[in-house]
Coordinates of C-alpha atoms in Angstrom, one line a residue:
Chain A
M1 CA 15.6 -3.3 38.8
M2 CA 13.8 -0.1 38.3
Q3 CA 10.6 -1.7 39.3
E4 CA 12.1 -3.2 42.4
E5 CA 13.4 0.2 43.4
A6 CA 10.0 1.7 42.9
Y7 CA 8.5 -1.1 45.0
I8 CA 10.9 -0.5 47.8
R9 CA 10.2 3.2 47.8
E10 CA 6.5 2.7 47.8
R11 CA 6.4 0.4 50.7
P12 CA 8.9 1.6 53.2
R13 CA 7.5 -0.6 56.0
K14 CA 8.0 -3.7 54.0
W15 CA 11.4 -2.6 52.9
K16 CA 12.4 -2.2 56.5
D17 CA 11.2 -5.6 57.4
F18 CA 13.2 -7.1 54.5
L19 CA 16.2 -5.1 55.7
A20 CA 15.7 -6.2 59.3
H21 CA 15.5 -9.8 58.2
N22 CA 18.5 -9.7 55.9
L23 CA 20.9 -7.7 58.1
N24 CA 19.8 -9.6 61.1
L25 CA 18.8 -6.4 62.8
D26 CA 15.6 -6.6 64.8
I27 CA 14.6 -3.0 65.0
R28 CA 11.5 -3.7 67.0
K29 CA 13.4 -5.5 69.7
Y30 CA 15.9 -2.7 69.8
K31 CA 13.1 -0.2 70.2
R32 CA 11.5 -2.1 73.0
N33 CA 14.8 -2.1 74.8
L34 CA 15.1 1.7 74.3
K35 CA 11.7 2.1 75.8
K36 CA 12.5 -0.1 78.8
L37 CA 15.7 2.0 79.3
N38 CA 13.7 5.2 79.3
R39 CA 11.1 3.9 81.7
G40 CA 13.8 2.5 84.0
G41 CA 15.6 5.8 84.0
L42 CA 12.4 7.6 84.8
F43 CA 11.5 5.4 87.7
L44 CA 14.9 5.5 89.4
F45 CA 15.2 9.2 88.7
T46 CA 11.9 9.7 90.5
F47 CA 13.5 8.1 93.6
F48 CA 16.3 10.7 93.6
L49 CA 13.8 13.5 93.0
I50 CA 11.8 12.4 96.0
L51 CA 15.0 12.3 98.0
A52 CA 15.7 15.8 97.0
L53 CA 12.2 17.1 97.7
F54 CA 11.7 15.5 101.1
P55 CA 15.1 14.9 102.5
S56 CA 13.8 15.0 106.1
L57 CA 11.8 11.8 105.5
F58 CA 14.9 9.8 104.7
A59 CA 17.7 11.3 106.6
P60 CA 18.1 9.8 110.1
Y61 CA 19.8 13.0 111.5
S62 CA 20.1 16.6 110.5
P63 CA 23.2 17.1 108.3
T64 CA 24.7 19.6 110.6
E65 CA 24.3 17.5 113.8
R66 CA 27.7 16.4 115.2
F67 CA 28.8 13.0 116.5
I68 CA 32.1 11.4 117.1
P69 CA 34.3 12.0 113.9
Y70 CA 35.7 9.3 111.7
E71 CA 33.3 6.6 112.8
A72 CA 32.9 3.4 110.9
P73 CA 29.4 2.3 109.6
S74 CA 27.2 1.0 112.4
T75 CA 23.5 0.6 113.1
A76 CA 23.4 4.1 114.5
H77 CA 25.2 5.6 111.5
L78 CA 24.7 3.4 108.5
L79 CA 27.5 5.1 106.5
G80 CA 29.6 6.3 109.4
T81 CA 30.6 9.9 110.2
N82 CA 33.0 12.3 108.5
D83 CA 35.9 14.5 109.8
I84 CA 33.7 16.9 111.8
G85 CA 31.3 14.1 112.9
N86 CA 28.4 14.7 110.6
D87 CA 26.3 11.6 109.7
I88 CA 27.3 10.7 106.1
L89 CA 24.0 9.2 105.2
S90 CA 22.1 12.3 106.2
E91 CA 24.6 14.5 104.3
L92 CA 24.1 12.3 101.3
V93 CA 20.3 12.7 101.3
Y94 CA 20.5 16.4 101.8
G95 CA 23.1 16.7 99.1
A96 CA 20.7 15.4 96.5
R97 CA 18.7 18.6 96.6
I98 CA 21.7 20.8 96.0
S99 CA 23.3 18.7 93.2
L100 CA 20.0 18.3 91.4
M101 CA 19.2 22.0 91.8
V102 CA 22.5 23.1 90.3
G103 CA 21.9 20.7 87.4
F104 CA 18.4 21.7 86.6
A105 CA 18.8 25.4 87.2
S106 CA 21.8 25.8 85.0
A107 CA 20.3 23.5 82.3
S108 CA 17.2 25.8 82.4
I109 CA 19.3 28.8 81.8
S110 CA 21.2 27.3 79.0
T111 CA 18.1 25.8 77.4
L112 CA 16.4 29.2 77.5
I113 CA 19.4 31.0 75.9
G114 CA 19.8 28.2 73.3
L115 CA 16.1 28.3 72.5
M116 CA 16.0 32.0 72.0
I117 CA 19.2 32.2 69.9
G118 CA 18.2 29.1 67.8
L119 CA 14.6 30.2 67.3
F120 CA 15.6 33.7 66.3
S121 CA 18.3 32.7 63.9
G122 CA 16.3 29.8 62.4
Y123 CA 13.2 31.9 61.9
F124 CA 14.7 35.1 60.4
R125 CA 17.6 33.4 58.5
G126 CA 19.8 35.6 56.4
T127 CA 22.2 38.0 58.2
P128 CA 21.0 37.5 61.8
D129 CA 21.4 33.8 61.3
E130 CA 24.9 34.1 59.9
L131 CA 25.9 36.4 62.8
L132 CA 24.3 34.3 65.5
M133 CA 25.6 31.0 64.3
G134 CA 29.0 32.5 63.7
F135 CA 29.0 33.7 67.3
T136 CA 27.8 30.2 68.4
D137 CA 30.7 28.5 66.6
V138 CA 33.1 31.0 68.1
V139 CA 31.9 30.3 71.6
L140 CA 31.7 26.6 71.0
I141 CA 35.5 26.3 70.5
I142 CA 36.4 27.9 73.9
P143 CA 37.1 25.1 76.4
K144 CA 34.5 25.5 79.1
I145 CA 36.0 23.8 82.2
P146 CA 39.2 25.9 82.1
L147 CA 37.2 29.0 81.6
I148 CA 35.0 28.2 84.5
I149 CA 38.0 27.4 86.6
I150 CA 39.4 30.9 85.9
L151 CA 36.1 32.6 86.6
G152 CA 35.7 30.5 89.8
A153 CA 39.1 31.4 91.0
F154 CA 38.5 35.1 90.6
L155 CA 34.9 35.2 91.9
H156 CA 35.0 32.8 94.9
P157 CA 31.7 31.4 93.8
S158 CA 28.5 31.0 95.7
I159 CA 26.2 28.4 94.3
W160 CA 24.2 31.0 92.4
I161 CA 27.2 32.2 90.5
L162 CA 28.2 28.6 89.8
I163 CA 24.7 28.0 88.3
L164 CA 24.8 31.2 86.3
V165 CA 28.3 30.5 84.9
L166 CA 27.5 26.9 84.0
G167 CA 24.2 28.0 82.4
L168 CA 25.8 30.8 80.4
L169 CA 28.5 28.6 79.0
S170 CA 26.6 25.6 77.7
W171 CA 23.9 26.7 75.3
E172 CA 25.6 26.3 72.0
S173 CA 24.6 22.8 71.0
I174 CA 21.0 23.5 72.0
A175 CA 21.0 26.6 69.9
R176 CA 22.2 24.6 66.9
V177 CA 19.5 21.9 67.2
V178 CA 16.7 24.4 67.8
R179 CA 17.9 26.3 64.7
S180 CA 17.9 23.3 62.4
K181 CA 14.5 22.3 63.6
T182 CA 13.1 25.8 63.2
L183 CA 14.4 25.9 59.7
Q184 CA 12.3 22.8 59.0
I185 CA 9.2 24.1 60.7
R186 CA 9.1 27.5 59.2
E187 CA 8.5 26.0 55.8
T188 CA 5.4 24.0 56.9
G189 CA 1.9 24.9 55.8
Y190 CA 0.6 26.1 59.1
V191 CA 3.4 28.5 59.6
K192 CA 3.0 29.9 56.1
S193 CA -0.7 30.3 56.5
A194 CA -0.2 32.0 59.8
R195 CA 2.1 34.4 58.1
C196 CA -0.4 35.0 55.4
M197 CA -3.0 35.8 58.0
G198 CA -0.8 38.5 59.2
F199 CA 0.3 37.2 62.7
S200 CA 3.4 38.9 64.0
S201 CA 6.7 37.0 63.9
F202 CA 6.7 36.9 67.7
H203 CA 3.3 35.3 67.8
I204 CA 4.2 32.7 65.2
M205 CA 7.4 31.8 67.1
V206 CA 5.6 31.5 70.4
S207 CA 2.4 29.7 69.4
D208 CA 3.2 27.8 66.2
I209 CA 6.9 27.0 66.3
F210 CA 7.7 26.6 70.0
P211 CA 5.2 23.8 70.8
N212 CA 6.9 21.7 68.0
L213 CA 10.3 22.3 69.5
I214 CA 9.5 20.8 72.9
H215 CA 10.3 17.3 71.7
V216 CA 13.7 18.4 70.7
L217 CA 14.3 20.5 73.7
L218 CA 13.4 17.9 76.3
P219 CA 16.2 15.4 75.6
K220 CA 18.7 18.3 75.2
F221 CA 17.6 19.7 78.5
M222 CA 18.1 16.3 80.2
L223 CA 21.6 16.0 78.8
A224 CA 22.5 19.5 79.7
T225 CA 21.4 18.8 83.3
A226 CA 23.6 15.7 83.4
S227 CA 26.6 17.5 82.1
A228 CA 26.0 20.4 84.5
M229 CA 25.9 18.0 87.4
I230 CA 29.2 16.5 86.3
S231 CA 30.8 20.0 85.9
E232 CA 29.6 21.0 89.3
A233 CA 31.1 17.9 90.9
S234 CA 34.4 18.5 89.1
L235 CA 34.6 22.1 90.1
S236 CA 33.8 21.2 93.7
F237 CA 36.7 18.8 93.6
L238 CA 39.0 21.7 92.7
G239 CA 37.7 23.6 95.7
L240 CA 35.8 26.0 93.6
G241 CA 32.3 25.0 94.9
D242 CA 30.2 26.6 97.5
I243 CA 31.2 25.1 100.9
S244 CA 28.1 26.3 102.7
M245 CA 25.9 24.1 100.3
K246 CA 27.2 20.6 100.6
S247 CA 26.5 18.9 97.3
W248 CA 27.7 15.4 96.4
G249 CA 30.7 16.9 94.6
I250 CA 31.8 18.8 97.8
M251 CA 31.4 15.7 99.9
L252 CA 33.6 13.8 97.5
S253 CA 36.1 16.5 97.5
F254 CA 36.2 16.7 101.3
A255 CA 36.6 12.9 101.5
F256 CA 39.6 13.3 99.2
S257 CA 41.3 16.3 100.9
R258 CA 40.4 15.6 104.5
G259 CA 41.7 12.1 105.0
G260 CA 38.8 9.9 104.0
F261 CA 40.8 8.5 101.1
I262 CA 44.0 8.0 103.0
R263 CA 42.2 6.4 106.0
D264 CA 40.6 4.0 103.5
M265 CA 37.1 5.1 104.5
W266 CA 35.2 3.7 101.5
W267 CA 31.9 4.5 103.2
W268 CA 32.8 8.2 102.9
Y269 CA 34.0 8.6 99.4
L270 CA 32.1 5.9 97.5
P271 CA 28.5 6.8 98.2
P272 CA 28.6 10.4 96.9
G273 CA 30.5 9.3 93.8
I274 CA 28.1 6.5 93.1
C275 CA 25.2 8.8 93.7
I276 CA 26.5 11.3 91.2
T277 CA 27.2 8.6 88.6
L278 CA 23.8 6.9 89.0
C279 CA 21.8 10.1 89.1
V280 CA 23.6 11.5 86.0
M281 CA 23.1 8.2 84.3
F282 CA 19.4 8.1 84.9
I283 CA 18.9 11.6 83.7
A284 CA 21.0 10.8 80.6
L285 CA 19.1 7.6 80.0
M286 CA 15.9 9.5 80.1
G287 CA 17.3 12.0 77.6
F288 CA 18.5 9.2 75.3
G289 CA 15.0 7.6 75.5
F290 CA 13.3 10.9 74.6
E291 CA 15.8 11.4 71.8
G292 CA 15.1 7.9 70.4
R293 CA 11.4 8.5 70.5
E294 CA 11.8 11.8 68.7
K295 CA 13.8 10.2 65.9
E296 CA 11.1 7.5 65.7
N297 CA 8.4 10.1 65.3
G298 CA 10.4 11.9 62.7
K299 CA 10.8 8.7 60.6
R300 CA 7.1 7.9 60.9
G301 CA 6.3 11.3 59.6
V302 CA 8.5 10.8 56.5
D303 CA 7.1 7.3 55.9
S304 CA 3.5 8.5 56.0
E305 CA 4.0 11.2 53.4
Chain B
M1 CA 36.0 28.8 48.8
S2 CA 33.7 31.1 50.8
E3 CA 33.4 28.2 53.3
V4 CA 37.1 28.4 53.9
I5 CA 37.0 32.1 54.4
K6 CA 34.1 31.8 56.8
K7 CA 35.9 29.1 58.8
T8 CA 39.1 31.2 58.9
L9 CA 37.1 34.2 60.1
R10 CA 35.5 32.2 62.8
Y11 CA 38.8 30.8 64.1
A12 CA 40.3 34.3 64.0
A13 CA 37.2 35.6 66.0
S14 CA 37.6 32.7 68.5
F15 CA 41.3 33.5 68.9
F16 CA 40.5 37.2 69.5
L17 CA 37.8 36.4 72.0
I18 CA 40.1 34.1 74.0
V19 CA 42.8 36.7 74.1
T20 CA 40.3 39.4 75.0
L21 CA 38.8 37.3 77.8
N22 CA 42.2 36.7 79.2
F23 CA 43.0 40.4 79.1
A24 CA 39.7 41.4 80.6
F25 CA 39.5 39.0 83.6
P26 CA 42.0 40.5 86.0
R27 CA 40.9 44.0 85.1
L28 CA 37.1 43.6 85.4
M29 CA 36.8 41.2 88.3
P30 CA 36.1 42.6 91.8
G31 CA 39.2 43.7 93.7
D32 CA 42.3 45.6 92.9
P33 CA 43.7 44.7 89.4
V34 CA 47.2 44.7 90.7
K35 CA 46.3 42.0 93.2
N36 CA 44.4 40.2 90.5
L37 CA 47.5 40.3 88.2
I38 CA 50.1 39.2 90.7
G39 CA 48.1 36.8 92.8
E40 CA 46.1 37.3 96.0
D41 CA 48.4 35.7 98.6
V42 CA 51.4 37.7 97.7
Y43 CA 52.1 40.3 100.3
V44 CA 53.6 43.6 99.1
S45 CA 53.8 47.0 100.6
E46 CA 51.8 50.0 99.3
T47 CA 54.8 51.6 97.6
V48 CA 55.6 48.3 95.8
M49 CA 52.0 48.1 94.7
E50 CA 52.1 51.5 93.2
E51 CA 55.4 50.7 91.5
L52 CA 53.9 47.6 90.0
R53 CA 50.8 49.5 89.0
A54 CA 52.9 51.9 87.0
E55 CA 55.1 49.2 85.6
M56 CA 52.2 47.1 84.4
G57 CA 50.6 50.2 82.9
L58 CA 47.4 49.8 84.9
N59 CA 47.0 53.5 85.2
M60 CA 47.0 53.9 81.4
P61 CA 43.8 54.0 79.3
L62 CA 42.4 50.5 78.5
Y63 CA 43.3 50.5 74.8
N64 CA 46.9 51.3 75.6
Q65 CA 46.9 48.4 78.1
F66 CA 45.5 46.1 75.4
T67 CA 48.1 46.9 72.8
A68 CA 50.8 46.5 75.5
Y69 CA 49.3 43.2 76.4
I70 CA 49.2 42.0 72.8
G71 CA 52.9 43.1 72.5
D72 CA 53.7 41.0 75.5
L73 CA 51.9 38.0 74.1
L74 CA 53.9 38.2 70.8
R75 CA 57.1 38.1 72.8
F76 CA 55.7 35.0 74.7
D77 CA 55.7 37.0 77.9
L78 CA 52.7 35.7 79.9
G79 CA 53.6 37.5 83.1
Y80 CA 55.5 36.6 86.2
S81 CA 54.4 34.1 88.9
Y82 CA 55.3 35.5 92.3
H83 CA 54.5 32.1 93.9
L84 CA 56.9 30.1 91.8
H85 CA 59.4 32.9 91.3
S86 CA 59.7 32.4 87.6
P87 CA 58.1 33.6 84.4
V88 CA 54.8 31.9 83.6
A89 CA 55.8 31.0 80.1
E90 CA 58.8 29.0 81.4
V91 CA 56.7 27.1 84.0
L92 CA 54.1 26.2 81.3
R93 CA 56.8 25.1 78.9
E94 CA 58.1 22.6 81.5
R95 CA 54.7 21.1 82.2
I96 CA 52.7 21.1 78.9
G97 CA 54.8 18.5 77.2
W98 CA 53.8 15.9 79.7
T99 CA 50.1 16.8 79.5
I100 CA 50.1 16.7 75.7
L101 CA 51.8 13.3 75.7
F102 CA 49.3 12.0 78.2
V103 CA 46.2 13.4 76.4
G104 CA 47.6 12.4 73.0
V105 CA 48.2 8.8 73.9
S106 CA 44.9 8.3 75.6
V107 CA 42.8 10.0 73.0
L108 CA 44.5 7.9 70.3
L109 CA 43.9 4.7 72.2
G110 CA 40.4 5.8 73.2
T111 CA 39.4 6.6 69.7
V112 CA 40.6 3.3 68.3
L113 CA 38.9 1.3 71.1
G114 CA 35.7 3.3 71.1
T115 CA 35.3 3.2 67.4
L116 CA 35.9 -0.5 67.0
L117 CA 33.7 -1.5 69.9
G118 CA 31.1 1.0 68.9
A119 CA 31.0 -0.4 65.4
Y120 CA 30.6 -4.0 66.7
S121 CA 28.0 -2.9 69.1
G122 CA 26.0 -0.9 66.6
W123 CA 26.2 -3.8 64.1
K124 CA 24.2 -6.1 66.4
P125 CA 22.7 -3.9 69.1
E126 CA 20.3 -6.5 70.3
T127 CA 22.7 -9.2 71.6
K128 CA 23.2 -9.5 75.3
A129 CA 26.9 -8.9 75.3
N130 CA 26.6 -5.8 73.2
R131 CA 23.9 -4.4 75.4
L132 CA 26.0 -5.0 78.4
V133 CA 29.0 -3.3 76.9
C134 CA 26.7 -0.4 75.9
Y135 CA 25.4 0.0 79.5
G136 CA 29.0 -0.1 80.7
F137 CA 30.0 2.7 78.4
I138 CA 27.0 4.8 79.3
A139 CA 27.9 4.4 82.9
L140 CA 31.5 5.3 82.2
S141 CA 30.5 8.4 80.3
C142 CA 28.3 9.5 83.2
T143 CA 31.0 9.1 85.8
P144 CA 33.0 12.3 86.7
P145 CA 36.5 11.6 85.4
Y146 CA 38.1 12.2 88.7
F147 CA 35.9 9.7 90.5
L148 CA 36.9 7.0 88.0
A149 CA 40.5 8.0 88.6
L150 CA 40.0 7.8 92.3
L151 CA 38.5 4.3 92.1
F152 CA 41.3 3.0 89.9
L153 CA 43.9 4.5 92.2
E154 CA 42.2 2.9 95.2
I155 CA 41.8 -0.5 93.7
F156 CA 44.9 -1.0 91.6
A157 CA 47.5 1.0 93.4
F158 CA 46.4 0.9 97.1
K159 CA 44.6 -2.3 97.4
L160 CA 46.3 -4.5 94.9
G161 CA 49.6 -2.7 94.8
L162 CA 50.1 -3.4 91.1
F163 CA 51.0 0.2 90.1
P164 CA 52.7 3.2 91.6
F165 CA 50.3 5.9 92.7
K166 CA 52.4 9.0 92.1
G167 CA 54.4 10.9 89.5
F168 CA 55.6 10.3 86.0
Y169 CA 58.7 8.3 86.8
D170 CA 61.3 7.3 89.4
I171 CA 64.1 7.0 87.0
P172 CA 63.6 8.6 83.6
T173 CA 63.6 5.4 81.4
P174 CA 60.8 4.6 78.9
E175 CA 59.8 1.4 80.8
N176 CA 59.5 3.2 84.1
I177 CA 57.5 6.0 82.5
M178 CA 55.1 3.5 80.9
Y179 CA 54.7 1.7 84.2
H180 CA 53.8 4.9 85.9
M181 CA 51.5 6.2 83.1
F182 CA 49.6 2.9 82.8
L183 CA 46.8 3.7 85.2
P184 CA 46.1 7.3 84.3
V185 CA 46.3 6.5 80.6
T186 CA 43.8 3.6 81.2
V187 CA 41.4 6.0 82.9
M188 CA 41.6 8.6 80.2
T189 CA 41.4 6.0 77.5
L190 CA 38.2 4.6 78.9
F191 CA 36.8 8.1 79.4
S192 CA 37.5 9.1 75.8
A193 CA 36.4 5.7 74.4
S194 CA 33.0 5.9 76.1
R195 CA 32.2 9.1 74.2
N196 CA 33.4 7.7 70.9
F197 CA 31.6 4.5 71.5
L198 CA 28.2 6.0 71.9
I199 CA 28.5 8.2 68.8
M200 CA 29.9 5.3 66.7
R201 CA 27.2 3.0 67.8
G202 CA 24.4 5.3 66.8
S203 CA 26.1 6.2 63.6
V204 CA 26.6 2.5 62.6
I205 CA 22.9 1.7 63.5
Q206 CA 21.9 4.6 61.2
E207 CA 24.3 3.7 58.3
K208 CA 23.5 0.1 58.1
G209 CA 19.9 0.9 57.2
Q210 CA 21.1 2.6 54.0
L211 CA 20.7 0.9 50.6
Y212 CA 24.4 0.4 50.0
A213 CA 24.6 -1.9 53.0
L214 CA 21.7 -3.9 51.6
Y215 CA 23.4 -4.0 48.2
A216 CA 26.6 -5.2 49.8
R217 CA 24.6 -8.0 51.5
A218 CA 22.9 -8.8 48.2
K219 CA 26.4 -9.2 46.6
G220 CA 27.0 -11.9 49.2
L221 CA 29.6 -10.1 51.4
Y222 CA 30.1 -11.3 54.9
D223 CA 29.0 -9.2 57.9
T224 CA 32.6 -8.2 58.8
A225 CA 33.3 -7.2 55.2
I226 CA 30.2 -5.0 55.0
L227 CA 30.9 -3.5 58.4
F228 CA 34.6 -2.8 57.9
R229 CA 34.8 -2.0 54.2
H230 CA 31.6 -0.2 53.6
V231 CA 29.7 0.9 56.7
M232 CA 32.7 1.9 58.9
K233 CA 34.0 4.5 56.5
N234 CA 30.8 6.5 56.4
A235 CA 30.0 5.9 60.0
S236 CA 33.3 7.3 61.3
L237 CA 32.7 10.8 59.9
P238 CA 30.8 12.0 63.0
I239 CA 33.7 10.8 65.1
I240 CA 36.0 13.4 63.6
T241 CA 33.6 16.2 64.4
L242 CA 33.2 14.8 67.9
L243 CA 37.0 14.6 68.4
A244 CA 37.4 18.3 67.5
L245 CA 34.6 19.4 69.9
D246 CA 35.8 17.0 72.6
V247 CA 39.4 18.1 72.8
G248 CA 38.6 20.8 75.3
F249 CA 36.5 18.3 77.3
L250 CA 39.2 15.6 77.3
F251 CA 41.8 18.2 78.2
S252 CA 39.9 19.1 81.3
G253 CA 39.3 15.5 82.1
A254 CA 43.1 15.0 81.9
L255 CA 43.6 17.8 84.3
F256 CA 41.5 16.0 86.9
T257 CA 43.2 12.7 86.3
E258 CA 46.6 14.4 86.7
I259 CA 45.6 15.8 90.0
V260 CA 44.4 12.5 91.4
F261 CA 47.5 10.7 90.2
S262 CA 49.8 13.6 91.3
L263 CA 51.3 13.8 87.8
N264 CA 53.4 16.9 87.3
G265 CA 51.5 18.3 84.4
M266 CA 49.2 21.2 83.7
G267 CA 46.5 19.7 86.0
T268 CA 48.6 19.9 89.2
L269 CA 49.9 23.3 88.2
I270 CA 46.3 24.6 87.9
Y271 CA 45.3 22.9 91.2
D272 CA 48.2 24.5 93.0
A273 CA 47.5 27.8 91.4
I274 CA 43.9 27.7 92.5
I275 CA 44.9 26.9 96.1
G276 CA 47.6 29.6 96.1
K277 CA 45.5 32.1 94.2
D278 CA 48.3 32.4 91.7
Y279 CA 46.3 34.2 89.0
P280 CA 49.1 34.7 86.4
V281 CA 49.6 30.9 86.2
L282 CA 45.9 30.3 85.9
Q283 CA 45.5 32.8 83.1
G284 CA 48.6 31.5 81.2
S285 CA 47.2 28.0 81.5
F286 CA 43.8 29.0 80.2
L287 CA 45.4 30.8 77.2
V288 CA 47.6 27.8 76.4
I289 CA 44.8 25.2 76.7
A290 CA 42.4 27.4 74.7
L291 CA 45.0 27.7 71.9
A292 CA 45.6 24.0 71.9
V293 CA 41.9 23.3 71.5
L294 CA 41.7 25.9 68.7
L295 CA 44.6 24.2 66.9
A296 CA 43.0 20.7 67.4
N297 CA 39.7 22.0 65.9
M298 CA 41.6 23.4 62.8
L299 CA 43.3 20.0 62.5
A300 CA 40.0 18.2 62.6
D301 CA 38.6 20.5 59.9
L302 CA 41.5 19.6 57.6
L303 CA 41.1 15.9 58.5
Y304 CA 37.5 16.1 57.6
A305 CA 38.2 17.5 54.2
V306 CA 40.7 14.7 53.6
A307 CA 38.2 12.0 54.8
D308 CA 35.1 13.3 53.1
P309 CA 35.5 14.3 49.4
R310 CA 32.1 16.0 49.5
V311 CA 33.5 18.7 51.7
R312 CA 36.3 19.4 49.2
R313 CA 34.2 19.6 46.2
P314 CA 32.1 22.8 45.8
A315 CA 28.5 21.8 46.3

C-alpha cells in the first residue's frame, strides 16, 4: 500500500490517466472543449468589437435620422423603426459602442483598484493586510445594485458617473484573488533575490510580481466587464441610465416603457436583449477559457516540481 | 476564537458603514438637503422649507444630526414619505413580506435545482446532454434578469395565456397566489440555479479528482453512491459561501422581476420611488435590503460552521 502511494505520488501523469480511466472522466476531451469554447467566444466577440469600432460601416442609417414611427420590419428597415422613427438596426449597431465602453471602462477602474489593494496587502502582509482585507470584506457585504440605484437617483447620472460608480463598487473579488496570488509569488526565489539585491518594494511589485499577475487578472477583468454590462442594462431599465447615449439597455428600457412591448413589436425589444446576452456571454466564455488555462498552467507547475 | 471576534467586528463595521452611507447621502449630494430628504417633486413654500429644516435639525452640527438620526433608527423611524403620505417604515413593512417570500422560495428551489444538476453535469462533463445543459445555464447567467422575465411574460402570459401577468393574487387564497407567483418564481429560480450550477459543476470536477473518490471507486461503489454520498458533501461547501455573497445580487434580481410582473413588493416600490424622486422611500429600502443581506451573510457563516467541522475546530 505504501509503495503504491509512493508510486502514485511519483508519477502524477500516470495517476491522472488511471483516474481518468476509472472514473470515466476524459480530462483531455474536456480540455479540448474548453479551448474550443474560448476560441469561439473570442471569434464572436471580435465581431461585436468591430461593430463597436466601425458602426458606420454596418448601420444603414444614422441612429438619429427619423422615419415613420412604429414601422414593422421591411427591406428598407430590417428591424423596423421605434417610437420616434429611428431605424432600430442602426440604433442597435451604434449601441454596441456605448454598451461595450461602459463595460470595459468600469472593469478597468475596478481591476486597477483591485490590483493595487490586492498587491499592496499581499506584499506587505501584517497590519496593512489585515486592515485592507477587513475593509474589502466590509464593502463586499453591501448590496451593490441597491446602492447604485440610490446614487443614481440622487446624481441623475451621465454615462461617466455610471462608469465611475460601477467601477468603484466592484473591485473586491479582484483584490482578493490578486492578494492570494501575491502571497504565493512573494515567497518565490526571484522575488527573494530581488529583495536581497536591494530593489525597492515598488520596483519589485511592478517588475517582478505584476507580470505574473496578468494571467489571473485577465479572466477577472473579462468577468468584471460582463457583470458591468449587465448592471448597466439593469440600471438603464430603471430609468437611471444616460438617455443621450443610447446603449442596448436604454433601447430595451424604451421598448418596455414606450409601447414596444404592448404593441407586440418583437423586432424592437428582442434584438437589444439578445445582443446584451450574447455579448456578455462571449466575454464571460473568454474569461472562463482564460481561467481554465490558468488553472491548467498552475497544475502543470505543481506536477513538474 | 479570534476568528469569531474578527467576523463580528467586520459585521459591525459593515453595519456602521451602511448606516453612515444612508445618513450621508441626502446631506452630501448636490442640491438642498431638505429637498433631498423629502423628495424632489414635493412642492412646498419657502416658510415650510425653513420649518422642515429646523424640524429635521439640518441647521445643527453634523454630529448632532448623526446622533439624532441613530435615535430615529432605534425607534424604527425611517422618515416620512410625502408622496405616499405615510411613514416609510409602515410602507416597507407592508411590502417586504412579499419580497422575502418571493426571494426565499426561489432561492431555495434554485439552490436545490442548481446543485443537483451541477453535480450531475460535473460528474460527466463530457457527455452531449451535460454540455448542452451547461451552455444553457451559462447563457441564463449572462442574461439580465429582467430580460428573462420579459421573455417569460411575453411567451407564457401574453402569447399562450397560461398565466396571469399582473399582481400577487385576485382573491387571497393559497392556490391563487401560487398560480400568480408561478412565472416570477420560475424566472428567479432559473436565475439563482444558473449561478449555483456553474459553481457546483466546477467544484464536483475538482473534488472527483481527489484520492477519496478513487478509493470509493476501488471499494466498488456505484457512480451515484460516490457522487451523492462522498463527493457531494465536500463539493457543496462553496455553494454556501456563494449563497451568502449572492443574496444581495439575487435580491436585486428579484426587484427587477417584480417590476416586470407588477408584483407589489419592494421592487415596484423602488421603481415608483425613482420615478417620483421619493428619496425617503429609496433610502429606507436601501437600509432594509442591506440589513437583510447582512443577516443572510451571518446566517451563512453559522451554516458553514455547522457543515464544515474544520471551521469549528481551532486550526
